[in-house]
CSV table of C-alpha atoms in Angstrom, one decimal:
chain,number,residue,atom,x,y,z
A,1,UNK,CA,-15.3,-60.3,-106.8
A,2,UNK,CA,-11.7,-61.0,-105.1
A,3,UNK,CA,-10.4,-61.9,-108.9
A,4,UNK,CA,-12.5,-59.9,-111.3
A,5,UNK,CA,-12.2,-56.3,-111.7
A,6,UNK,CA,-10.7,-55.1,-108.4
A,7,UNK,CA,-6.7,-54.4,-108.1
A,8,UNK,CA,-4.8,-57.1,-106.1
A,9,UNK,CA,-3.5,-55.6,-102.5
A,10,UNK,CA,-5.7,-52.3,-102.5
A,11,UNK,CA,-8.3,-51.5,-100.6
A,12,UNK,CA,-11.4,-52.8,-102.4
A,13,UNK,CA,-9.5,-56.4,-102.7
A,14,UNK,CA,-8.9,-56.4,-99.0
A,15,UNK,CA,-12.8,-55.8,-98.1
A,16,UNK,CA,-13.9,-58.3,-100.6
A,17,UNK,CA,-11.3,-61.0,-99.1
A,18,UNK,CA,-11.4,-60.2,-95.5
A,19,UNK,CA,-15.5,-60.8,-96.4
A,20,UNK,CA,-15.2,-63.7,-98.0
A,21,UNK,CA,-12.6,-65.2,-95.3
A,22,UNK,CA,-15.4,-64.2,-92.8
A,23,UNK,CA,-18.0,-66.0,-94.3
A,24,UNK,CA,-16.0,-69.3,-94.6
A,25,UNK,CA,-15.5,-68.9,-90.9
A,26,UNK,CA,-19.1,-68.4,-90.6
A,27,UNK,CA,-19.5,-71.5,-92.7
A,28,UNK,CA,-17.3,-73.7,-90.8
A,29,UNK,CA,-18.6,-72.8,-87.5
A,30,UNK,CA,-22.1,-73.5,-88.5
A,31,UNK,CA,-21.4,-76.8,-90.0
A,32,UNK,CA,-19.7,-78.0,-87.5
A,33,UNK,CA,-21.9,-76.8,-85.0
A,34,UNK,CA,-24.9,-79.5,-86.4
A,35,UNK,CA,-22.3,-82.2,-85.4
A,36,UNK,CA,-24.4,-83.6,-82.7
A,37,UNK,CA,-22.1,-84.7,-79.4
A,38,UNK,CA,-19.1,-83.0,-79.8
A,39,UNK,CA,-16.7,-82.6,-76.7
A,40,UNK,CA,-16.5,-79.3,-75.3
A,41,UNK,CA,-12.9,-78.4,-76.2
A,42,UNK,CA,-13.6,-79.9,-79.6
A,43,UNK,CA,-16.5,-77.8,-79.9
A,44,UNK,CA,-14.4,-74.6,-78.9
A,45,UNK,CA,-12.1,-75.0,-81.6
A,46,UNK,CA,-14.7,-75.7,-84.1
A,47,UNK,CA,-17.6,-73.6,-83.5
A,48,UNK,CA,-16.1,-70.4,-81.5
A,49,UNK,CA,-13.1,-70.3,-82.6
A,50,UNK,CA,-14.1,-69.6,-86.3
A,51,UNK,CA,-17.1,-67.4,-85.3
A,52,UNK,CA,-13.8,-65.7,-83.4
A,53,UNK,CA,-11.5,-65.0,-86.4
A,54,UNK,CA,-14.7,-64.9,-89.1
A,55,UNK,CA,-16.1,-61.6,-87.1
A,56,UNK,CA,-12.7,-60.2,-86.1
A,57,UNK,CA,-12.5,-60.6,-90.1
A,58,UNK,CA,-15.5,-58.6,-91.0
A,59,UNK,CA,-14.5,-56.0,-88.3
A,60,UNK,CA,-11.5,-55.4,-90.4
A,61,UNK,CA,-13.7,-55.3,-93.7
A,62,UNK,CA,-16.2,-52.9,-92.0
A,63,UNK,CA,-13.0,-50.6,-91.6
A,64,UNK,CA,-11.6,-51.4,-95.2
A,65,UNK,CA,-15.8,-50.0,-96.7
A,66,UNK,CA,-15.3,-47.1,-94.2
A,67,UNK,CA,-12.1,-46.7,-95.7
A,68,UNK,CA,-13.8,-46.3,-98.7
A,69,UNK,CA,-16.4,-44.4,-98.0
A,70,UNK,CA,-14.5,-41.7,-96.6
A,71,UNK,CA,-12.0,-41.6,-99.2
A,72,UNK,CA,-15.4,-41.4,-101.1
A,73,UNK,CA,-14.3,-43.7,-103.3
A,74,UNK,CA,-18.0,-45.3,-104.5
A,75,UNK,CA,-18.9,-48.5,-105.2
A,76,UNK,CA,-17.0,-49.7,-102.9
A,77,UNK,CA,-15.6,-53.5,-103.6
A,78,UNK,CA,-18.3,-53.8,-106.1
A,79,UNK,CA,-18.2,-51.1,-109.0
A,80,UNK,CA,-14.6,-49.3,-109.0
A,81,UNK,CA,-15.5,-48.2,-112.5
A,82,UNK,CA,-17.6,-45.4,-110.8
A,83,UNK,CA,-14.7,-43.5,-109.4
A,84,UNK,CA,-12.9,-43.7,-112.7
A,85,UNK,CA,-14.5,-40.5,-114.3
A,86,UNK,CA,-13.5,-37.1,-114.0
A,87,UNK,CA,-14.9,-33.5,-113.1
A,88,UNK,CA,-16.1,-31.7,-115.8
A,89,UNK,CA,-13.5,-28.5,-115.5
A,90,UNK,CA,-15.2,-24.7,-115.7
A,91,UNK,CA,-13.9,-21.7,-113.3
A,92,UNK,CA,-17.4,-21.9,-111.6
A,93,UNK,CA,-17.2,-25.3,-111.0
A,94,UNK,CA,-13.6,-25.1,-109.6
A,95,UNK,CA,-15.0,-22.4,-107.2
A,96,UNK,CA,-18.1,-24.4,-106.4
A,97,UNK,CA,-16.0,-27.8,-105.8
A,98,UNK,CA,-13.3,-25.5,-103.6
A,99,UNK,CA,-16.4,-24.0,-102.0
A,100,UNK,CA,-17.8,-27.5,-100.6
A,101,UNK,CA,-14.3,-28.3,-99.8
A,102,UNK,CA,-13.4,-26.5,-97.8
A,103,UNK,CA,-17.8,-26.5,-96.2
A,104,UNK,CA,-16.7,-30.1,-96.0
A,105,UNK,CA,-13.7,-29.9,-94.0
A,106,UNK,CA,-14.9,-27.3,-91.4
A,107,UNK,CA,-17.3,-30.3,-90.4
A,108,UNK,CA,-14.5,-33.4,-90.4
A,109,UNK,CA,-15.7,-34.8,-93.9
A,110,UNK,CA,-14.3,-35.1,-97.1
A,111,UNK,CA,-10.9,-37.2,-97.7
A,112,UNK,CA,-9.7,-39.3,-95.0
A,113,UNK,CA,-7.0,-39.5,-93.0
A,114,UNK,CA,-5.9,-42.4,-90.8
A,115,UNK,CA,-6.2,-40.5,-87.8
A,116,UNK,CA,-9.8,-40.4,-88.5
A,117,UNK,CA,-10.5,-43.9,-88.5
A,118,UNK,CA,-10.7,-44.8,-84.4
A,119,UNK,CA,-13.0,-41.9,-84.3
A,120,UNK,CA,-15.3,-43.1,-87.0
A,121,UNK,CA,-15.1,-46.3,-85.6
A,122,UNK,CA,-15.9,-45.0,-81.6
A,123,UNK,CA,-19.0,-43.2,-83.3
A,124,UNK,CA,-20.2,-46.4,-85.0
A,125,UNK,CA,-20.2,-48.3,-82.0
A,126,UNK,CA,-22.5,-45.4,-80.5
């Protein structure tokens, strides 16, 4: 997914490679975790170390999909081709849409800003 239909450098591309960089982490440590009678530094280096870095990398992509999902940009990573249509445009649909708007923003949702994102992320670790 990191070469086929997502952008280079934009958000979608950073939560598909900061994924995949995770799961080779993930891969590595648990490989080398079935080496039986490795030394204990040894072992540090290759088993925690890349269970370290592969889930500080999927924290990052967790913030990258929530990112997304704020910006509500659907699909996520996956299928950017959903965010590509447009709003069919009426006045009563333009006064509907400014309607939930502004219903949307009296609550904290709707488009994200970065000041947001350590508050999103304090309520997902409640």
């Amino acid at each position: 997914e990191v070469f086929h239909g997502v952008k280079m450098f934009t958000t979608s591309w950073y939560l598909c490679t900061l994924n995949t960089f995770g799961a080779i982490c993930f891969l590595v440590a648990a490989l080398s975790g079935s080496i039986p009678g490795l030394e204990h530094n040894l072992e540090n280096w290759l088993v925690n170390f890349p269970y370290l870095i592969g889930s500080i990398a999927f924290l990052a992509g967790s913030f990258c999909a929530l990112w997304l999902w704020k910006s509500e940009q659907f699909g996520l990573g996956f299928v950017p081709a959903l965010n590509l249509g447009e709003f069919p445009q009426s006045p009563q649909l333009e006064v509907t849409r400014e309607l939930e708007v502004s219903m949307h923003a009296q609550y904290g949702c709707g488009r994200s800003s970065a000041l947001q994102m350590p508050w999103l992320f304090i309520y997902t670790l409640n």
